[in-house]
Amino acid sequence: MTWIFPLAAAAVSGLFAAQLGQQFFAKRKPHQLAWTLAMLMFSIASFAAAMGMLGGWTPYWFRVYFLLGAIINVPVLALGTLYLLASRRLTHVVSIGVGIFAIFATGAVFTAVLKTDALDVSGRIPRAREVLPDAVLLLARYASFAGFFVVVSGALWSAWKLSRRPDDDLRRLAAANVLIAAGTTVVAAASGFASVKGSVGSTIFSIGLLVGVSTMFVGFLKTRTKSITK
């Protein structure tokens, strides 16, 4: 029954992506587009994890889960943070770099020779290091670390700045940024348990996905104040 948690995470992040997408079509802000894409990737990756745990892992489900969940989505999420905090020109350049990286990573993941014997697990997530070559694992490690640093440091820095202002709506936005940083941290911490052998690691990872994305979603909902959405 562990598959229920990533399936629920897919539903929450899908709803999150839908609301972000609605904001983007209304306001055309680039950070909203980046976050929409990141949450959509998170939803698809979580759904792939649920399908793999429920019906058995295939090379396709594992590639989708790893590419969108472990490599691309955090850098794209970080792009949203950069669009809020850095200059537009700099972030446009970074976005081109992220796009090139995403294309390269997609090719690397879908052409990698998988150790398919390691996919033969029941009701849990295969250990990536037993399935994928080291080069692909390094892509995930560096991309996730860099993206995580940008998202969390950016959220905490903006929260600190906003918390020093007297406006109640801005203080609420500061609290929202802390929740977004906390949710990202929970997901990152939970991802570490995916490499733990046995069903316990997969269970902690699956629950952590749901808790993390739900925390980020609550943080996003807190930003939807009248003064922010004008």
Short mmCIF file of C-alpha atoms in Angstrom, two decimals:
data_model
loop_
_atom_site.label_atom_id
_atom_site.label_comp_id
_atom_site.label_asym_id
_atom_site.label_seq_id
_atom_site.Cartn_x
_atom_site.Cartn_y
_atom_site.Cartn_z
CA MET A 1 0.00 0.00 0.00
CA THR A 2 3.03 2.29 0.04
CA TRP A 3 2.18 3.31 -3.55
CA ILE A 4 -0.72 5.39 -2.16
CA PHE A 5 1.69 8.06 -0.88
CA PRO A 6 3.40 8.86 -4.22
CA LEU A 7 -0.01 8.70 -5.92
CA ALA A 8 -1.33 11.27 -3.42
CA ALA A 9 1.82 13.35 -3.98
CA ALA A 10 1.11 13.22 -7.72
CA ALA A 11 -2.43 14.50 -7.10
CA VAL A 12 -1.32 17.33 -4.79
CA SER A 13 1.49 18.46 -7.08
CA GLY A 14 -0.83 18.23 -10.08
CA LEU A 15 -3.31 20.52 -8.34
CA PHE A 16 -0.40 22.78 -7.39
CA ALA A 17 0.72 22.91 -11.04
CA ALA A 18 -2.83 23.69 -12.21
CA GLN A 19 -3.14 26.66 -9.87
CA LEU A 20 0.31 27.94 -10.80
CA GLY A 21 -0.57 27.56 -14.48
CA GLN A 22 -3.76 29.52 -13.94
CA GLN A 23 -1.72 32.32 -12.39
CA PHE A 24 0.74 32.26 -15.27
CA PHE A 25 -1.96 32.58 -17.94
CA ALA A 26 -3.45 35.47 -15.99
CA LYS A 27 -0.25 37.39 -15.28
CA ARG A 28 2.43 35.98 -17.65
CA LYS A 29 5.15 36.04 -14.99
CA PRO A 30 8.17 33.84 -15.87
CA HIS A 31 8.61 32.52 -12.32
CA GLN A 32 5.05 31.19 -12.45
CA LEU A 33 5.81 29.30 -15.67
CA ALA A 34 8.99 27.79 -14.18
CA TRP A 35 7.17 26.66 -11.05
CA THR A 36 4.28 25.29 -13.10
CA LEU A 37 6.64 23.13 -15.13
CA ALA A 38 8.54 22.00 -12.02
CA MET A 39 5.37 20.92 -10.21
CA LEU A 40 4.07 19.20 -13.35
CA MET A 41 7.32 17.23 -13.52
CA PHE A 42 7.01 16.39 -9.84
CA SER A 43 3.47 15.14 -10.43
CA ILE A 44 4.48 12.93 -13.37
CA ALA A 45 7.51 11.57 -11.49
CA SER A 46 5.38 10.75 -8.43
CA PHE A 47 2.79 9.06 -10.64
CA ALA A 48 5.53 6.98 -12.29
CA ALA A 49 6.76 5.95 -8.83
CA ALA A 50 3.23 4.92 -7.82
CA MET A 51 2.77 2.88 -11.01
CA GLY A 52 6.13 1.18 -10.55
CA MET A 53 5.38 0.28 -6.95
CA LEU A 54 1.85 -0.89 -7.73
CA GLY A 55 2.20 -2.77 -11.00
CA GLY A 56 5.90 -3.53 -11.24
CA TRP A 57 8.80 -1.43 -12.51
CA THR A 58 9.53 -1.23 -16.21
CA PRO A 59 12.52 0.58 -17.70
CA TYR A 60 10.16 3.28 -18.99
CA TRP A 61 8.55 4.01 -15.60
CA PHE A 62 11.93 4.12 -13.90
CA ARG A 63 13.46 6.45 -16.51
CA VAL A 64 10.51 8.86 -16.23
CA TYR A 65 10.58 8.74 -12.44
CA PHE A 66 14.33 9.40 -12.24
CA LEU A 67 14.59 12.00 -15.00
CA LEU A 68 11.70 14.20 -13.88
CA GLY A 69 11.98 13.54 -10.16
CA ALA A 70 15.70 13.42 -9.51
CA ILE A 71 17.38 15.45 -12.26
CA ILE A 72 15.33 18.13 -14.01
CA ASN A 73 12.58 19.34 -11.69
CA VAL A 74 14.71 20.96 -8.96
CA PRO A 75 16.77 23.10 -11.39
CA VAL A 76 13.52 24.26 -13.04
CA LEU A 77 12.06 25.04 -9.61
CA ALA A 78 15.22 27.03 -8.88
CA LEU A 79 14.66 29.02 -12.08
CA GLY A 80 11.44 30.35 -10.56
CA THR A 81 13.36 31.55 -7.53
CA LEU A 82 15.97 33.23 -9.73
CA TYR A 83 13.30 35.02 -11.75
CA LEU A 84 12.03 36.50 -8.50
CA LEU A 85 15.37 37.49 -7.00
CA ALA A 86 17.92 37.99 -9.81
CA SER A 87 18.04 40.20 -12.87
CA ARG A 88 15.88 39.17 -15.80
CA ARG A 89 18.86 39.14 -18.20
CA LEU A 90 20.91 36.83 -15.97
CA THR A 91 18.01 34.47 -15.40
CA HIS A 92 17.25 34.28 -19.13
CA VAL A 93 20.84 33.11 -19.68
CA VAL A 94 20.52 30.57 -16.86
CA SER A 95 17.22 29.33 -18.29
CA ILE A 96 18.91 28.59 -21.62
CA GLY A 97 21.55 26.63 -19.73
CA VAL A 98 18.89 24.70 -17.83
CA GLY A 99 17.09 23.93 -21.08
CA ILE A 100 20.27 22.58 -22.69
CA PHE A 101 20.99 20.56 -19.56
CA ALA A 102 17.45 19.13 -19.60
CA ILE A 103 17.85 17.97 -23.21
CA PHE A 104 21.23 16.43 -22.43
CA ALA A 105 19.90 14.72 -19.29
CA THR A 106 16.90 13.33 -21.17
CA GLY A 107 19.21 11.78 -23.74
CA ALA A 108 21.50 10.41 -21.04
CA VAL A 109 18.67 8.81 -19.05
CA PHE A 110 16.82 7.32 -22.02
CA THR A 111 19.94 5.92 -23.67
CA ALA A 112 21.56 4.62 -20.48
CA VAL A 113 21.94 0.88 -20.19
CA LEU A 114 19.89 -0.13 -17.15
CA LYS A 115 20.58 -3.05 -14.87
CA THR A 116 17.08 -4.38 -15.29
CA ASP A 117 17.48 -7.15 -12.70
CA ALA A 118 17.46 -4.44 -10.03
CA LEU A 119 14.01 -3.32 -11.20
CA ASP A 120 12.53 -6.61 -10.06
CA VAL A 121 11.35 -5.36 -6.67
CA SER A 122 7.86 -5.55 -5.26
CA GLY A 123 6.06 -2.64 -3.67
CA ARG A 124 9.08 -0.39 -3.30
CA ILE A 125 11.40 1.88 -5.26
CA PRO A 126 14.55 0.38 -6.79
CA ARG A 127 17.86 1.78 -5.59
CA ALA A 128 19.07 4.08 -8.35
CA ARG A 129 22.72 3.17 -7.88
CA GLU A 130 21.84 -0.46 -8.60
CA VAL A 131 19.97 0.43 -11.80
CA LEU A 132 21.78 3.36 -13.44
CA PRO A 133 25.39 3.99 -14.50
CA ASP A 134 27.50 6.33 -12.36
CA ALA A 135 27.50 9.12 -14.97
CA VAL A 136 23.71 9.49 -14.76
CA LEU A 137 23.80 9.41 -10.97
CA LEU A 138 26.31 12.27 -11.00
CA LEU A 139 23.96 14.34 -13.17
CA ALA A 140 21.24 13.93 -10.56
CA ARG A 141 23.56 14.69 -7.65
CA TYR A 142 24.94 17.95 -9.02
CA ALA A 143 21.66 19.19 -10.49
CA SER A 144 19.70 18.49 -7.32
CA PHE A 145 22.29 20.05 -5.03
CA ALA A 146 22.60 23.24 -7.07
CA GLY A 147 18.84 23.62 -7.48
CA PHE A 148 18.15 22.87 -3.82
CA PHE A 149 20.67 25.49 -2.70
CA VAL A 150 19.08 28.18 -4.90
CA VAL A 151 15.50 27.37 -3.85
CA VAL A 152 16.12 27.16 -0.12
CA SER A 153 18.60 30.03 0.20
CA GLY A 154 16.42 32.24 -2.02
CA ALA A 155 13.26 31.46 -0.05
CA LEU A 156 14.93 32.05 3.30
CA TRP A 157 16.61 35.26 2.14
CA SER A 158 13.40 36.72 0.77
CA ALA A 159 11.52 35.59 3.89
CA TRP A 160 14.04 37.39 6.09
CA LYS A 161 13.72 40.59 4.06
CA LEU A 162 9.94 40.49 4.04
CA SER A 163 9.65 39.67 7.74
CA ARG A 164 11.37 42.96 8.60
CA ARG A 165 8.57 44.97 6.99
CA PRO A 166 5.49 45.99 8.99
CA ASP A 167 2.90 45.06 6.36
CA ASP A 168 0.82 42.01 7.44
CA ASP A 169 0.48 40.69 3.88
CA LEU A 170 4.25 40.78 3.41
CA ARG A 171 4.74 38.97 6.69
CA ARG A 172 2.36 36.29 5.43
CA LEU A 173 4.41 36.03 2.26
CA ALA A 174 7.53 35.64 4.41
CA ALA A 175 5.89 32.73 6.24
CA ALA A 176 4.92 31.23 2.87
CA ASN A 177 8.52 31.36 1.66
CA VAL A 178 9.64 29.55 4.81
CA LEU A 179 7.05 26.82 4.15
CA ILE A 180 8.22 26.48 0.54
CA ALA A 181 11.83 26.14 1.73
CA ALA A 182 10.74 23.63 4.40
CA GLY A 183 8.81 21.54 1.88
CA THR A 184 11.76 21.48 -0.51
CA THR A 185 14.00 20.38 2.37
CA VAL A 186 11.62 17.59 3.33
CA VAL A 187 11.57 16.26 -0.24
CA ALA A 188 15.38 16.45 -0.44
CA ALA A 189 15.78 14.65 2.88
CA ALA A 190 13.25 12.00 1.90
CA SER A 191 15.09 11.39 -1.37
CA GLY A 192 18.08 10.23 0.64
CA PHE A 193 16.02 7.34 1.98
CA ALA A 194 15.29 6.10 -1.55
CA SER A 195 18.77 4.57 -1.56
CA VAL A 196 18.17 2.65 1.68
CA LYS A 197 17.79 -1.04 1.03
CA GLY A 198 14.43 -2.61 1.78
CA SER A 199 10.87 -1.42 2.11
CA VAL A 200 11.52 0.94 5.06
CA GLY A 201 13.52 3.36 2.92
CA SER A 202 10.85 3.39 0.21
CA THR A 203 8.12 4.00 2.77
CA ILE A 204 9.93 6.96 4.35
CA PHE A 205 10.71 8.35 0.90
CA SER A 206 7.11 8.02 -0.27
CA ILE A 207 5.66 9.67 2.84
CA GLY A 208 8.30 12.41 2.61
CA LEU A 209 7.27 13.19 -0.97
CA LEU A 210 3.68 13.73 0.08
CA VAL A 211 4.55 15.76 3.17
CA GLY A 212 7.08 17.90 1.29
CA VAL A 213 4.91 18.83 -1.68
CA SER A 214 1.91 19.43 0.61
CA THR A 215 4.01 21.82 2.71
CA MET A 216 5.10 23.69 -0.44
CA PHE A 217 1.48 23.87 -1.60
CA VAL A 218 0.37 25.34 1.73
CA GLY A 219 3.17 27.89 1.39
CA PHE A 220 1.96 28.80 -2.08
CA LEU A 221 -1.62 29.21 -0.87
CA LYS A 222 -0.40 31.62 1.79
CA THR A 223 0.97 33.89 -0.94
CA ARG A 224 -2.47 34.39 -2.44
CA THR A 225 -3.31 37.54 -0.51
CA LYS A 226 -5.06 40.54 -2.03
CA SER A 227 -1.99 42.70 -1.95
CA ILE A 228 0.18 40.09 -3.64
CA THR A 229 -2.24 39.11 -6.39
CA LYS A 230 -3.16 42.60 -7.52
#
